[in-house]
XYZ file of C-alpha atoms in Angstrom:
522
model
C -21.402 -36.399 25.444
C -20.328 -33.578 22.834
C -20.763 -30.909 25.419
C -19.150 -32.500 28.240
C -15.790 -33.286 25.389
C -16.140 -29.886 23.932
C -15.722 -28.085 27.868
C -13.107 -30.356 28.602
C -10.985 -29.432 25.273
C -11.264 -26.111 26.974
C -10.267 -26.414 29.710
C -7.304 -27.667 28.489
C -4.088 -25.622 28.954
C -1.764 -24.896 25.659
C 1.445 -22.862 25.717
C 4.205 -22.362 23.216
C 8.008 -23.073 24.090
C 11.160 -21.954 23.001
C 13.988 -24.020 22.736
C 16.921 -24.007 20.126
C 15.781 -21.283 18.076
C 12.144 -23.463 17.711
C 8.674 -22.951 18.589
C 7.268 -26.274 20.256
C 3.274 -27.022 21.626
C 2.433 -28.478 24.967
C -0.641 -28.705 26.136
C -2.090 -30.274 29.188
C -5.033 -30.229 31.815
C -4.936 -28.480 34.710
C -5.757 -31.782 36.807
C -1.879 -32.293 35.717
C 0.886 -32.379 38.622
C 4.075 -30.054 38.254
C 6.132 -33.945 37.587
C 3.565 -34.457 34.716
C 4.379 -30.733 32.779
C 8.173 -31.197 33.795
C 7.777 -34.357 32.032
C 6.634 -33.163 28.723
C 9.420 -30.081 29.223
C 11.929 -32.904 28.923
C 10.012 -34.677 26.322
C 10.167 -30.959 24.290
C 13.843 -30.869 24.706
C 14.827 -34.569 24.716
C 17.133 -34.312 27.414
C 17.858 -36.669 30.050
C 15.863 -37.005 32.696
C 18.522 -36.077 35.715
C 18.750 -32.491 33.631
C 18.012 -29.640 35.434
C 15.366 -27.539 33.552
C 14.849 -24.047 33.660
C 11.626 -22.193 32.101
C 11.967 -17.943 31.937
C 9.140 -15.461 30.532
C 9.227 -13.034 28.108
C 10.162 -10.600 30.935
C 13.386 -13.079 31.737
C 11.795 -13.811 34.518
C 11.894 -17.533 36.139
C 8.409 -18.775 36.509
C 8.007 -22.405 38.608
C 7.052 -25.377 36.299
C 3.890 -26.042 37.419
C -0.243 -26.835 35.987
C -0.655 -22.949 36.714
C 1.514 -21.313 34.232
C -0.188 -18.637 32.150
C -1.197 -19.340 28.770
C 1.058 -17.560 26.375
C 1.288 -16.758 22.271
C 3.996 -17.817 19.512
C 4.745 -14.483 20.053
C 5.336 -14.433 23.653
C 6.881 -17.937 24.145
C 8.351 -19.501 27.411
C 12.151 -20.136 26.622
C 13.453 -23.371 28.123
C 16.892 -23.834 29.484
C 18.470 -26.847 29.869
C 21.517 -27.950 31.936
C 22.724 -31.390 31.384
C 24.704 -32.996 34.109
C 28.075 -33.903 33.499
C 29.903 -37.130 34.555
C 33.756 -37.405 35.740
C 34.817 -40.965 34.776
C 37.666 -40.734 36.964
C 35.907 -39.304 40.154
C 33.738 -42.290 39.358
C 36.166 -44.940 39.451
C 37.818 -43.460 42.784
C 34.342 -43.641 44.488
C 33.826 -47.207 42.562
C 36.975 -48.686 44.228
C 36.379 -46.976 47.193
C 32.499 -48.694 47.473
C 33.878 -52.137 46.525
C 36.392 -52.246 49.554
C 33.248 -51.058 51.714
C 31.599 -53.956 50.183
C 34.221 -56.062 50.870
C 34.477 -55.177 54.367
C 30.789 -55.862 55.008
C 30.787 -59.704 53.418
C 33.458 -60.259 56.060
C 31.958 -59.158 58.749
C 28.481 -60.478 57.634
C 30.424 -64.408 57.123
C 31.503 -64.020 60.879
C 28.249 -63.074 61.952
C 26.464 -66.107 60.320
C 28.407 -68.465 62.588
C 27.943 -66.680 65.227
C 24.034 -66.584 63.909
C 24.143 -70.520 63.477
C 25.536 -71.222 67.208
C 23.001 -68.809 69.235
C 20.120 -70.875 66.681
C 21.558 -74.539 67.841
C 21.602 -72.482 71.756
C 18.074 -72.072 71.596
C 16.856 -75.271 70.055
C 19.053 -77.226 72.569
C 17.609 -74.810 75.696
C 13.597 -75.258 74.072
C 14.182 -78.729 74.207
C 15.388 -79.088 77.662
C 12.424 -76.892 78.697
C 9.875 -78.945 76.863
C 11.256 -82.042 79.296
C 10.909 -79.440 82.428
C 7.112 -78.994 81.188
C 6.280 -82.796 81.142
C 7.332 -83.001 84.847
C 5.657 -79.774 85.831
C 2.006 -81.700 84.230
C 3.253 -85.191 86.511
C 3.773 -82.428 89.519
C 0.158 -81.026 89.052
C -1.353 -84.665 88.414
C -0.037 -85.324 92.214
C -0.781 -82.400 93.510
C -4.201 -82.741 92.554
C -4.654 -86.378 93.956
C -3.644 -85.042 96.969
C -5.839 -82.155 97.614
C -8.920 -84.850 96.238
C -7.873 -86.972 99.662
C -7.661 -84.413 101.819
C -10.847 -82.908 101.022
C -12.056 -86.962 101.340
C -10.662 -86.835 104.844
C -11.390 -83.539 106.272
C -14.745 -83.929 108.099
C -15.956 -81.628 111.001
C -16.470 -83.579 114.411
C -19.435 -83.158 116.442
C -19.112 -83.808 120.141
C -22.780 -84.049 122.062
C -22.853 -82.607 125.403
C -26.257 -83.047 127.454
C -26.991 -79.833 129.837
C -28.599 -80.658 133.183
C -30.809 -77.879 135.375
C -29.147 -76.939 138.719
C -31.066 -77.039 141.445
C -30.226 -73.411 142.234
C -31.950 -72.492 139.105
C -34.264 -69.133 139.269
C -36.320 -70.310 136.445
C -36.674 -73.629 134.056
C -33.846 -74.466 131.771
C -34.568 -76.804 128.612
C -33.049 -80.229 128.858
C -31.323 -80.055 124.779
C -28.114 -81.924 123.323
C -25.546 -79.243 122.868
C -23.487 -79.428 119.396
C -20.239 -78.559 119.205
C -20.153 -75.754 116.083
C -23.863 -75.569 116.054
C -24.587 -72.167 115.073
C -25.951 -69.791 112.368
C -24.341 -66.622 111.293
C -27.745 -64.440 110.815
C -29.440 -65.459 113.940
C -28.604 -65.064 117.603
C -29.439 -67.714 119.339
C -29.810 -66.825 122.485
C -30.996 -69.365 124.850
C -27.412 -70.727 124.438
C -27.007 -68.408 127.408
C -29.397 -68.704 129.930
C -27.802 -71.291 130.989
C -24.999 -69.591 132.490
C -26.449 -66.211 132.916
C -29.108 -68.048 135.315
C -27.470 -67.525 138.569
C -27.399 -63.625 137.847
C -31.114 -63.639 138.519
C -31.852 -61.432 135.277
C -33.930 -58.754 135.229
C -33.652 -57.750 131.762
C -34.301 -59.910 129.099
C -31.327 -61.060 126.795
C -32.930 -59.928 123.442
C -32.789 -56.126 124.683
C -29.082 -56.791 125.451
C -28.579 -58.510 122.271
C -30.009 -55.335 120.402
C -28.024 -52.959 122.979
C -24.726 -55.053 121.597
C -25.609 -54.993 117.982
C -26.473 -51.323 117.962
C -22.707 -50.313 118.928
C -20.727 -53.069 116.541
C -20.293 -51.247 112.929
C -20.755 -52.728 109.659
C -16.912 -53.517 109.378
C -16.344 -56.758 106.958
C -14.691 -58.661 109.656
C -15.226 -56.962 113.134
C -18.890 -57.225 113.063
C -21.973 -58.258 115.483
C -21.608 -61.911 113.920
C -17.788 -61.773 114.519
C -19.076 -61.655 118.252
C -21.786 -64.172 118.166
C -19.445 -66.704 116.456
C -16.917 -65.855 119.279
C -19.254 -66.213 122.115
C -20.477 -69.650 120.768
C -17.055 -71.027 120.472
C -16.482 -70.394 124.248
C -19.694 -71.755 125.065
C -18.739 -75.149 122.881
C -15.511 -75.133 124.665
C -17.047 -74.477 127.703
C -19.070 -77.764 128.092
C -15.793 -79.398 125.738
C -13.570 -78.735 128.526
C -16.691 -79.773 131.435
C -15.949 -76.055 132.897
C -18.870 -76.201 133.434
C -18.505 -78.242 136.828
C -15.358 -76.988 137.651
C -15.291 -72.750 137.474
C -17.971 -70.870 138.974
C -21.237 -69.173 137.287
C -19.289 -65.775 137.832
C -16.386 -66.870 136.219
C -18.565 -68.120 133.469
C -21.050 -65.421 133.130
C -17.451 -63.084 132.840
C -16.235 -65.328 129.968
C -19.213 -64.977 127.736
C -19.645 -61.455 128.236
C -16.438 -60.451 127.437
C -16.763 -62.844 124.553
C -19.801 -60.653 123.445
C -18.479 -57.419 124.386
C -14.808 -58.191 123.095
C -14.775 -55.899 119.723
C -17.767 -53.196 120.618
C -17.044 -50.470 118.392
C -14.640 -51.244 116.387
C -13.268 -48.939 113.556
C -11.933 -51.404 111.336
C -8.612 -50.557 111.715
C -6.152 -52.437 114.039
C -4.289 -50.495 116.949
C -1.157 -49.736 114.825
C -3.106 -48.155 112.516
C -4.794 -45.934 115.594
C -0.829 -45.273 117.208
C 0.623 -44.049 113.702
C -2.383 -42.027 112.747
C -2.413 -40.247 116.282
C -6.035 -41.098 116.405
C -8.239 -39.618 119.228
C -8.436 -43.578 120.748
C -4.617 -43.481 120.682
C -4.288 -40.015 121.753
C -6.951 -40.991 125.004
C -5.265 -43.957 126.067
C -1.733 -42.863 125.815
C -1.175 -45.658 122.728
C -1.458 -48.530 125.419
C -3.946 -51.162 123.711
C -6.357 -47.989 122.378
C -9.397 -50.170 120.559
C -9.428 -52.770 123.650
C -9.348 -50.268 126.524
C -12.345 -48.308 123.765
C -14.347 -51.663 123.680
C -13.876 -51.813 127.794
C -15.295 -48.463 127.625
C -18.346 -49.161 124.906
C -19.517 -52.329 127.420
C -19.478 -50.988 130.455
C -21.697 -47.452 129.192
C -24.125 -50.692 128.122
C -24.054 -52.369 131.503
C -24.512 -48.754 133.188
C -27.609 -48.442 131.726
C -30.735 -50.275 134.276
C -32.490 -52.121 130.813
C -29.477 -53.391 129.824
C -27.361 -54.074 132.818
C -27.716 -58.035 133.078
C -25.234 -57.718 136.423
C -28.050 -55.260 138.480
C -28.435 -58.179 140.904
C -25.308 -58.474 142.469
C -23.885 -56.259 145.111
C -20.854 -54.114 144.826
C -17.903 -55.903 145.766
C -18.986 -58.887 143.380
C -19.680 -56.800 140.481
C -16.447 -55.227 140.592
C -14.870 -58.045 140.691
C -17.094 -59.157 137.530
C -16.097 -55.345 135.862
C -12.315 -56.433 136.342
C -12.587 -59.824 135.159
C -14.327 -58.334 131.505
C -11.358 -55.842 131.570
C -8.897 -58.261 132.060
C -9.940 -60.316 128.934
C -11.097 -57.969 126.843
C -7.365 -56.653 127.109
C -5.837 -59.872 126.980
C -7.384 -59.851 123.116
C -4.318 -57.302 121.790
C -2.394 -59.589 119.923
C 0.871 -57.475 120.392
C 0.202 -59.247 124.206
C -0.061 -62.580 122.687
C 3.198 -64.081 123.419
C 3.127 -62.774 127.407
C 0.186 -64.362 127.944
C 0.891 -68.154 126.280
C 3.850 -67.571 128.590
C 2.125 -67.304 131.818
C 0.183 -69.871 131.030
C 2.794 -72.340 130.066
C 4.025 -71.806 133.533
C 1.410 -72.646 135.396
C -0.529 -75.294 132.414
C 1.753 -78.034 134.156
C 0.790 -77.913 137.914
C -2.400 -76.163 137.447
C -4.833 -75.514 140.241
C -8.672 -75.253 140.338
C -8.507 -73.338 143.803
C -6.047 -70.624 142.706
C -7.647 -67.640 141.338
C -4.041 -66.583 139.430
C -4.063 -69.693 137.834
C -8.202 -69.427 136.952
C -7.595 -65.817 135.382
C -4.854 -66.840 133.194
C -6.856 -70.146 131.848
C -9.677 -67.354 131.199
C -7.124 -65.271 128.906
C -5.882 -68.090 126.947
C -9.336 -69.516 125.897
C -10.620 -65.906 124.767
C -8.325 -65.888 122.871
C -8.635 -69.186 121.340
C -11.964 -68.136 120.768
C -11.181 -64.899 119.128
C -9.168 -65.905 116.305
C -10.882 -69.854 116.359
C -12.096 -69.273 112.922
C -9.781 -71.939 111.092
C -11.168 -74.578 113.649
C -14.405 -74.554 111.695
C -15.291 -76.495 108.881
C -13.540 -74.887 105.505
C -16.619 -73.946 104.163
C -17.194 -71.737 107.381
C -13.674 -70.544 107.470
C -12.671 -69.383 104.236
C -15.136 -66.737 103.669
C -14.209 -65.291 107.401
C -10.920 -65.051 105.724
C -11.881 -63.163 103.054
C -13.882 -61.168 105.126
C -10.519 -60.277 107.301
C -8.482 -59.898 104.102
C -11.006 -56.751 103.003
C -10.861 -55.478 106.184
C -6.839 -55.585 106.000
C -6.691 -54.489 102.201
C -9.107 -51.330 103.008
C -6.748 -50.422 106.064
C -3.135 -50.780 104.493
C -4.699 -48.918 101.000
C -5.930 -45.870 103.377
C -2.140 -46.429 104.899
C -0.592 -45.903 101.441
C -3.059 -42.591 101.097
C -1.790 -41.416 104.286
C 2.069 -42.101 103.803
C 2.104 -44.017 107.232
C 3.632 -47.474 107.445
C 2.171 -50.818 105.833
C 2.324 -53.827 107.253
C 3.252 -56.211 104.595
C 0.583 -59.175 105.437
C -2.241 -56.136 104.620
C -0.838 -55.544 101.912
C -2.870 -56.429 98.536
C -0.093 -56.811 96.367
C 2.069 -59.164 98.402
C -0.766 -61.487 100.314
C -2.670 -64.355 99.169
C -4.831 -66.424 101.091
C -2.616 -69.481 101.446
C 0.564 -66.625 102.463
C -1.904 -65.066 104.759
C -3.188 -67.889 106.675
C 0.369 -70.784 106.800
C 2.316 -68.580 108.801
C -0.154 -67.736 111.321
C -2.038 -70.924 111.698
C 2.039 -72.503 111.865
C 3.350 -70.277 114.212
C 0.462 -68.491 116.420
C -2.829 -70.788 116.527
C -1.361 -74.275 116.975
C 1.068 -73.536 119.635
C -1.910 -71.700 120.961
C -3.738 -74.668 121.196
C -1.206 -77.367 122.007
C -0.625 -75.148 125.047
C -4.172 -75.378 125.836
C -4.540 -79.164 125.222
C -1.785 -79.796 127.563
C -4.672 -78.950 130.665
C -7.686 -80.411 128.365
C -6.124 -83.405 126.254
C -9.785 -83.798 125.084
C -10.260 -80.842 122.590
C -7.020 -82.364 120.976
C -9.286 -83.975 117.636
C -12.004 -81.513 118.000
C -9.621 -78.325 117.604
C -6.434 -79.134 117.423
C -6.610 -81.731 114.670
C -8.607 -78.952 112.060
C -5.794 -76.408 112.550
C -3.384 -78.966 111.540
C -5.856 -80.055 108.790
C -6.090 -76.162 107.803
C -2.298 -76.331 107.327
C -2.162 -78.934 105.302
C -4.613 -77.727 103.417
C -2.842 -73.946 102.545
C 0.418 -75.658 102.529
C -1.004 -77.562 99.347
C -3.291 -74.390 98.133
C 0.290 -72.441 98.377
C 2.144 -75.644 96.376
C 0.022 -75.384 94.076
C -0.426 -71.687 93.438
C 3.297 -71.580 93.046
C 3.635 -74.606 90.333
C 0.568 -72.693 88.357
C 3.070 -69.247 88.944
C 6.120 -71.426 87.861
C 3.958 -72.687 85.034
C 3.037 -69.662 83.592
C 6.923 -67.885 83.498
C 8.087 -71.166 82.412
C 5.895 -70.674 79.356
C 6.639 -66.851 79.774
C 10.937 -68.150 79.054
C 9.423 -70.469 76.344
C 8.143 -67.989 74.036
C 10.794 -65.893 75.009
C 13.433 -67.950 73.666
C 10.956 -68.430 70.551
C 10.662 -65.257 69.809
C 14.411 -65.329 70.245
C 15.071 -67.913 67.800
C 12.550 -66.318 65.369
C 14.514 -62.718 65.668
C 17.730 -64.450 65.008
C 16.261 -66.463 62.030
C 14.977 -63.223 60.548
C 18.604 -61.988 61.291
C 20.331 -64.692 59.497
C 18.049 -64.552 56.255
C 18.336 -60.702 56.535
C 22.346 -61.298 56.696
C 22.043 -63.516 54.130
C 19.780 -61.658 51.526
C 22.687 -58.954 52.095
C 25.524 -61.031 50.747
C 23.345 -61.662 47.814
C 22.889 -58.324 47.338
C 26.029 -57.404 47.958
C 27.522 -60.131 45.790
C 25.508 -58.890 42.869
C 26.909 -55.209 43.553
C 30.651 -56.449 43.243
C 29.344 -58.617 39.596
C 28.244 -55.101 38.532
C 31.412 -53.386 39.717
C 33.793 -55.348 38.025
C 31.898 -55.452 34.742
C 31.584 -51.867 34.849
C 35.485 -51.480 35.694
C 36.499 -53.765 32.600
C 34.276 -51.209 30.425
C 35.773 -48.289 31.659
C 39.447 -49.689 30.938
């Protein structure tokens, strides 16, 4: 301990000043700041602290009052100079009355401003208060809301209609006597004796599992416009098929064409819709002159399958007939485009009224409209069934319209991610394409009316609520968005007001001081 107080007396710095003719001691350490030596300058002097000091050598030089001055002797002192500032009294009193008619200024201004203050404050309590009523019937709105979609999901149940399949006698081998279920299906497995039903009179020399693998092979991995995009679609028409009791009024041709196109309707696809193929010049578009490019390409894909002798399920039938199969499969495969969608509903209209079994015209056209019912039929399903196709179509859309955006080509706005929801994506189209679809085809088969057309109309309802309530929820949230806006608000202007009002304290106090100062100078 005497060590360690003995080194630090050494440390110590000491130097001798000179000021009025008189030696004078400081001494400090050097863990001192520059303020803390100025200090005990001013302390040496006793001058006032707004003094300017001034420190010179023997030399005359000025040195910098700082912890690392050199030490010095009596004989060598530092001489300190000290200027003391002067005051004007009457430059003080000018800038005196000149401050107090600022101040004066300011508390008028500041007195307007708190009314003004007081009225935006009563604004926003008054607005709050109307908003808080809004709120209350917002909750009622959501209370109903949710009753309803509770009844509709009580009500919505999926119809089964049971259709019993006889053998005809111009069979080539036994068919199994089974019930038929309307919507019966899996989406993993293909169930193929569905088929040999109406493939039967085609005396097949292949066997339907090799053309099953044949189709799968050339349908891609796309999210929506897959193998069991087909399947689903080819077991629809068969269901509406034996619905509709085609089955004892077209022929087996006209049937075997229907499922096959069903099956061969989307071979190949890209994943990318036929505007996407026109605007990006793609070879498809460039090959078929931008005239329907992915259905003329599937036409293509399913006819290299049927060329081929193990998969060619038509090898049976002579030439004439199978070109008049080959044109029937083109026919409806192209009758799939949607931009063709409203020509075809048209044609069919025309002739739905006086319709005739015998006239081939009038058979082709019934063909087009039902693959097409089939082809976008997913909404008829069950919900459960139906909403993840939709996501499925949604992905399919979103990857298209964001390789679009990458591209700089044009975006359709119902692909894009940003503006579509599910309930957006499906009211439109199930409101203004599938159920006049479908009321068009009821008018020739009145039966499928609660089995089809009654779902889509469910479906509606259903988004129409989904939508409802997705914008109450949206209204919700910037109705609570306002709310804390105008709190915030309020809160800004309250801080304002006490702010103003801490001022005209202050400000009060300042004049106090003036005025006593001003009597003390007279």
């Amino acid at each position: 301990m005497g060590r360690s107080h003995s080194s630090s007396a050494q440390k110590r710095k000491k130097l001798y000043i000179s000021y009025n003719d008189s030696i004078e001691t400081i001494a400090f350490s050097p863990c001192c700041t520059s303020n803390d030596v100025r200090e005990l300058l001013i302390a040496v002097c006793c001058a006032p602290h707004n003094s300017s000091l001034k420190l010179v050598d023997n030399q005359g030089h000025l040195v910098p009052i700082s912890p690392t001055l050199e030490c010095n002797t009596p004989e060598k002192p530092y001489e300190l100079l000290v200027t003391t500032a002067r005051r004007d009294s009457i430059m003080e009193i000018k800038k005196l009355v000149a401050n107090m008619g600022q101040i004066f200024e300011r508390i008028v201004e500041c007195n307007g401003n708190h009314e003004d203050l007081i009225k935006k404050i009563e604004y926003l309590e008054s607005q709050l208060q109307v908003e808080g009523f809004q709120a209350i019937e917002l909750e009622k709105c959501k209370n109903d809301l949710m009753k309803l979609k509770c009844k509709i999901s009580d009500e919505f149940s999926l119809t089964r209609v049971q259709v019993h399949v006889t053998t005809p006698s111009s069979a080539k081998r036994d068919v199994p006597l089974y019930p038929k279920s309307f919507l019966l299906y899996h989406l993993r497995k293909w169930n193929g004796i569905c088929y040999e039903f109406i493939y039967s009179p085609f005396c097949l020399k292949v066997s339907l599992k090799i053309l099953q693998k044949a189709v799968q092979k050339k349908y891609r991995n796309n999210p929506f416009h897959n193998f069991r995009h087909c399947f689903c679609v080819a077991q629809m028409m068969y269901g509406m098929v034996h619905s509709c009791n085609l089955q004892n009024k077209l022929s087996r041709k006209d049937l075997g064409i229907l499922l096959t196109a069903c099956i061969c309707h989307d071979l190949d696809h890209p994943g990318f819709n036929n505007t996407y193929q026109i605007n990006a010049r793609t070879e498809l578009a460039v090959r078929y002159n931008d005239i329907s490019p992915l259905e003329n390409h599937h036409c293509a894909v399913c006819f290299e399958i049927l060329a081929d002798p193990e998969t060619n399920i038509f090898a049976n039938v002579d030439k004439e007939e199978f070109k008049e199969i080959r044109q029937g499969i083109i026919d409806l495969i192209l009758a799939t485009d949607m931009a063709r969608h409203g020509e075809i509903v048209q044609h069919f209209k025309s002739v739905a009224k006086n319709f005739k079994w015998d006239d081939p015209t009038h058979i082709k056209q019934l063909q087009a409209i039902m693959i097409k019912c089939c082809d976008i039929s997913n909404e008829v399903r069950p919900f459960n069934v139906a909403e993840p196709w939709l996501e499925c179509l949604l992905e399919e859309y979103f990857t298209q319209s964001d390789r679009e955006k990458c591209e700089g080509l044009p975006v359709a706005s119902f692909m894009d991610r940003n503006k579509v929801t599910k309930p957006t994506a499906q009211i439109g189209f199930i409101k203004y394409v599938l159920i006049p679809l479908y009321e068009t085809l009821c008018e020739l088969f009145p039966e499928i009316e609660s089995t089809m057309l009654q779902p889509l109309k469910d479906a509606y309802v259903y988004y129409e609520s989904k939508k409802l309530e997705d914008d109450l929820a949206k209204d919700d949230h910037n109705r609570n968005k306002t709310c804390q806006a105008l709190l915030d608000e309020k809160h800004e202007l309250e801080r304002r007001l006490a702010g103003a009002e801490k001022t005209i304290s202050n400000l009060a106090v300042v004049v106090t001081n003036s005025d006593n100062t001003s009597t003390k100078i007279q």
